[in-house]
Amino acid sequence: MGIDPRAVSGFSSVAHAYERGRPSYSDAAIARLVDGLDLTADSSVLDLAAGTGQLSRLLRGRVGCVVAVEPMSAMRSRMRASLPDVTVLDGTAEDIPLADREVDAVVVGEAFHWFETTTATQEIARVLKRSGGIALLWNTPTWTVESHPWLDALRRRLAPHKRAAGAYPAGEGSWQTAFARTGLFEPLQHVEALHEQTLGRNDFLAQIASWSWMANLGFDQRQAALDDIDVLVRGHESIAIPYRTDLHLARRRTTQR
Ligand SMILES: C[S@@+](CC[C@H](N)C(=O)[O-])C[C@H]1O[C@@H](n2cnc3c(N)ncnc32)[C@H](O)[C@@H]1O
């Protein structure tokens, strides 16, 4: 199976909006990742499905070298321009362009739900050194209507588009079962950490435009939704979004079952 067609169309043209609007990750989660996988200035890390380099940016100063793999050329170009010390390669999770046992860790931010879980898990295990490990991260907004009074209206306006996009290839937690079934990794450890992103109104709109299911709408439909959200948040020139970063860590099994 190749890359999901909704990911191809949804991420091919949003690199600018992505860089502008998407959140980074909690410092505490990154510290826990580095610590939990014993990464040092000698370690090599693969940022898989790297987007415009959100995780590469946080890890490059803390480890020996970062290699990024990303299938969308516009995302790769952005990353190369802003992170010249990161090697950026074209590739997918199901066919990683690295040799066997090449890296100490593979990190995946906001993307594992797009992968064909079994094939990607096998590929990740293949490129990891014997004692290597994986880190999977997701950000979930923890905002409420009390903190963001326009949130219900925003959800009502966008929910039909999100529903119509359908489930992710490995969404709704089903990836955990398929991941465990490969027997290639020790049990996953889950860590949660909180952080906050503060955005200008136009950057907030860029974040919404960068969501794949928004990018996949026809131009008129997308613009109408963005115009409505613009009206909803008018008067809020600075928008703070609280997030929970979920970090899942696991070591590669040294003896395969
Ligand atoms: C939501 S973005 C995450 C980007 C970045 N890692 C971050 O932390 O924000 C998802 C990324 O996954 C990539 N992607 C989707 N399916 C993929 C696959 N099968 N293999 C590798 N990358 C994939 C997309 O091109 C996109 O850049």
XYZ file of C-alpha atoms and ligand atoms in Angstrom:
284
model
C 0.000 0.000 0.000
C 1.361 3.469 -0.838
C 0.849 6.773 0.923
C -2.846 7.561 1.552
C -4.156 9.706 -1.359
C -5.788 12.108 1.149
C -2.343 12.746 2.654
C -0.875 13.394 -0.815
C -3.530 15.959 -1.744
C -3.891 17.290 1.805
C -0.231 18.046 2.443
C 1.153 18.864 -1.019
C 0.135 22.533 -1.006
C 0.066 23.564 2.662
C 3.770 23.894 3.520
C 3.529 27.671 4.024
C 0.378 27.476 6.183
C 1.868 24.517 8.042
C 5.036 26.356 8.992
C 3.048 29.414 9.978
C 0.297 27.867 12.040
C 1.174 24.439 13.415
C 2.314 24.009 17.001
C 5.660 22.762 18.206
C 5.937 20.226 21.054
C 6.208 20.506 24.820
C 9.803 21.031 26.045
C 9.120 18.521 28.829
C 8.073 15.889 26.260
C 11.241 16.464 24.216
C 13.408 16.227 27.354
C 11.642 12.974 28.271
C 12.150 11.643 24.734
C 15.894 12.415 24.797
C 16.230 10.935 28.259
C 13.995 7.920 27.697
C 15.858 6.845 24.553
C 19.303 7.721 26.018
C 20.082 10.134 23.188
C 23.404 11.984 23.377
C 25.586 14.224 21.226
C 26.680 11.036 19.431
C 23.185 9.840 18.529
C 21.613 9.862 15.068
C 17.867 10.454 14.817
C 15.406 9.999 11.954
C 12.500 12.476 11.917
C 9.998 10.453 9.873
C 7.135 12.292 8.097
C 8.946 15.434 9.148
C 6.619 18.033 7.580
C 8.428 21.351 7.740
C 10.705 20.058 10.500
C 8.861 20.677 13.771
C 10.679 17.846 15.575
C 13.974 18.190 13.694
C 14.158 21.786 14.900
C 13.832 20.746 18.549
C 16.247 17.813 18.352
C 19.113 19.083 16.187
C 20.895 20.891 19.029
C 20.555 17.948 21.396
C 21.742 14.977 19.358
C 24.620 14.277 16.967
C 22.696 14.377 13.699
C 19.129 14.508 12.434
C 17.962 13.035 9.137
C 14.459 13.912 7.985
C 12.262 11.879 5.628
C 9.192 13.529 4.108
C 7.250 12.601 0.944
C 5.972 16.111 0.010
C 8.458 18.165 -1.988
C 7.134 21.563 -0.826
C 7.556 20.505 2.816
C 11.095 19.291 2.080
C 12.014 22.591 0.398
C 10.844 24.588 3.413
C 12.769 22.385 5.785
C 15.953 22.602 3.716
C 15.695 26.414 3.688
C 15.233 26.755 7.449
C 17.297 23.790 8.725
C 20.405 23.575 6.518
C 22.175 21.227 8.953
C 19.445 18.583 8.657
C 19.695 16.046 5.820
C 16.269 15.945 4.171
C 15.277 12.926 2.066
C 12.269 12.009 -0.061
C 10.579 8.851 1.189
C 7.723 7.258 3.053
C 7.324 5.357 6.309
C 6.537 2.210 4.375
C 9.764 2.462 2.346
C 12.360 4.392 4.361
C 15.402 5.456 2.302
C 17.958 4.419 4.977
C 20.147 1.349 5.436
C 19.512 -1.352 8.044
C 20.532 -0.357 11.605
C 21.444 3.205 10.599
C 19.917 5.333 13.386
C 19.599 5.350 17.186
C 16.049 6.667 17.232
C 13.052 7.281 14.970
C 10.703 10.113 15.952
C 7.293 10.671 14.377
C 5.298 13.842 15.099
C 1.570 14.001 14.274
C 1.906 11.420 11.524
C 1.867 7.800 12.660
C -1.935 7.708 12.131
C -1.243 8.188 8.393
C 0.970 5.104 8.104
C 0.173 1.537 7.179
C 1.037 0.454 10.732
C 2.499 -3.009 10.240
C 4.687 -2.154 7.240
C 5.858 1.130 8.771
C 6.655 -0.529 12.126
C 8.732 -3.167 10.341
C 10.563 -0.491 8.344
C 11.246 1.561 11.476
C 12.612 -1.516 13.279
C 14.818 -2.261 10.240
C 16.558 1.147 10.257
C 17.049 1.194 14.042
C 20.257 0.061 15.686
C 19.960 -2.903 18.052
C 19.356 -0.796 21.140
C 17.404 1.914 19.325
C 13.962 3.269 20.093
C 10.894 4.959 18.667
C 9.045 8.065 19.843
C 5.564 8.920 18.585
C 4.115 12.330 19.442
C 0.750 14.004 19.041
C -0.570 17.388 20.201
C -4.210 17.600 21.311
C -5.749 20.996 22.114
C -7.207 21.051 25.632
C -9.197 24.248 25.106
C -12.725 24.617 26.457
C -15.681 26.886 25.773
C -14.900 28.613 29.068
C -11.431 29.594 27.867
C -12.447 30.039 24.179
C -16.103 31.149 23.976
C -16.203 30.740 20.166
C -15.075 27.092 20.323
C -18.518 25.482 20.010
C -19.323 27.594 16.967
C -15.942 26.718 15.432
C -16.532 23.006 16.014
C -20.067 23.168 14.586
C -18.784 24.954 11.476
C -15.941 22.481 10.823
C -17.363 19.158 12.041
C -19.133 18.197 8.776
C -15.866 18.618 6.814
C -13.899 16.580 9.331
C -16.540 13.810 9.353
C -16.697 13.718 5.558
C -12.905 13.164 5.360
C -13.292 9.736 7.041
C -10.966 7.892 9.405
C -7.167 7.943 9.181
C -5.516 4.721 7.961
C -4.348 3.919 11.517
C -6.547 6.296 13.498
C -8.629 6.068 16.668
C -5.973 4.116 18.596
C -6.129 1.035 16.333
C -2.431 1.543 15.554
C -1.481 0.426 19.078
C -2.830 -3.094 18.504
C -1.161 -3.486 15.113
C 2.089 -2.009 16.474
C 2.170 -4.447 19.423
C 1.271 -7.385 17.171
C 4.505 -6.986 15.184
C 6.424 -8.053 18.330
C 9.303 -5.836 17.213
C 9.232 -3.380 20.140
C 9.014 -3.513 23.910
C 5.652 -2.275 25.309
C 4.987 1.419 24.682
C 5.362 3.881 27.554
C 2.981 6.845 27.532
C 3.910 10.281 28.871
C 1.771 13.428 28.819
C 3.050 17.002 28.974
C 1.277 20.353 28.665
C 2.286 23.389 26.670
C 0.779 26.404 24.953
C 1.006 28.080 21.548
C 0.171 31.745 21.083
C -0.868 32.732 17.589
C -1.941 35.880 15.773
C -5.416 35.607 14.188
C -4.048 35.049 10.674
C -1.649 32.361 11.920
C -4.578 30.640 13.637
C -6.425 30.680 10.296
C -3.251 29.276 8.664
C -3.288 26.408 11.151
C -6.883 25.572 10.219
C -6.026 25.820 6.495
C -3.118 23.386 7.060
C -5.345 20.564 8.335
C -5.396 17.965 5.557
C -9.175 17.628 5.554
C -9.494 21.402 5.100
C -6.836 21.451 2.368
C -8.753 18.694 0.573
C -11.926 20.789 0.253
C -12.678 22.584 -3.005
C -11.407 26.172 -3.088
C -14.825 27.834 -2.581
C -15.862 25.531 0.248
C -12.548 25.982 2.058
C -12.564 29.765 1.648
C -16.161 29.990 2.905
C -15.236 28.025 6.030
C -12.116 30.124 6.642
C -14.101 33.359 6.149
C -16.663 32.201 8.720
C -13.938 31.327 11.240
C -12.286 34.672 10.573
C -15.541 36.380 11.590
C -15.842 34.148 14.681
C -12.416 35.052 16.044
C -12.415 38.689 14.938
C -11.420 40.865 17.872
C -9.092 38.138 19.182
C -5.800 39.347 17.772
C -3.819 36.913 19.903
C -5.085 33.376 20.450
C -3.495 31.072 23.033
C -4.085 27.358 22.465
C -3.272 24.951 25.323
C -2.133 21.481 24.243
C -1.387 18.117 25.763
C 1.554 16.430 24.054
C 1.136 12.649 24.129
C 4.485 10.926 23.832
C 4.713 7.165 23.244
C 8.168 5.619 23.632
C 9.372 2.074 22.987
C 12.686 0.298 22.612
C 13.318 -2.074 19.759
C 13.351 -5.649 21.078
C 16.864 -7.023 20.922
C 15.587 -10.578 20.636
C 12.789 -10.734 18.072
C 9.820 -12.951 18.956
C 0.454 16.433 10.240
S 1.974 16.379 9.342
C 3.213 16.228 10.608
C 4.486 16.974 10.300
C 5.518 17.080 11.423
N 6.108 15.796 11.711
C 4.962 17.656 12.719
O 5.371 17.185 13.773
O 4.178 18.624 12.686
C 1.928 14.807 8.658
C 3.072 14.544 7.696
O 3.071 13.162 7.377
C 3.468 13.016 6.038
N 3.006 11.681 5.625
C 1.748 11.255 5.405
N 1.744 9.954 5.085
C 3.034 9.536 5.110
C 3.687 8.268 4.884
N 2.988 7.196 4.569
N 5.029 8.221 5.018
C 5.742 9.322 5.371
N 5.189 10.521 5.581
C 3.840 10.632 5.462
C 2.795 14.187 5.340
O 3.395 14.492 4.100
C 2.936 15.283 6.375
O 4.096 16.052 6.173
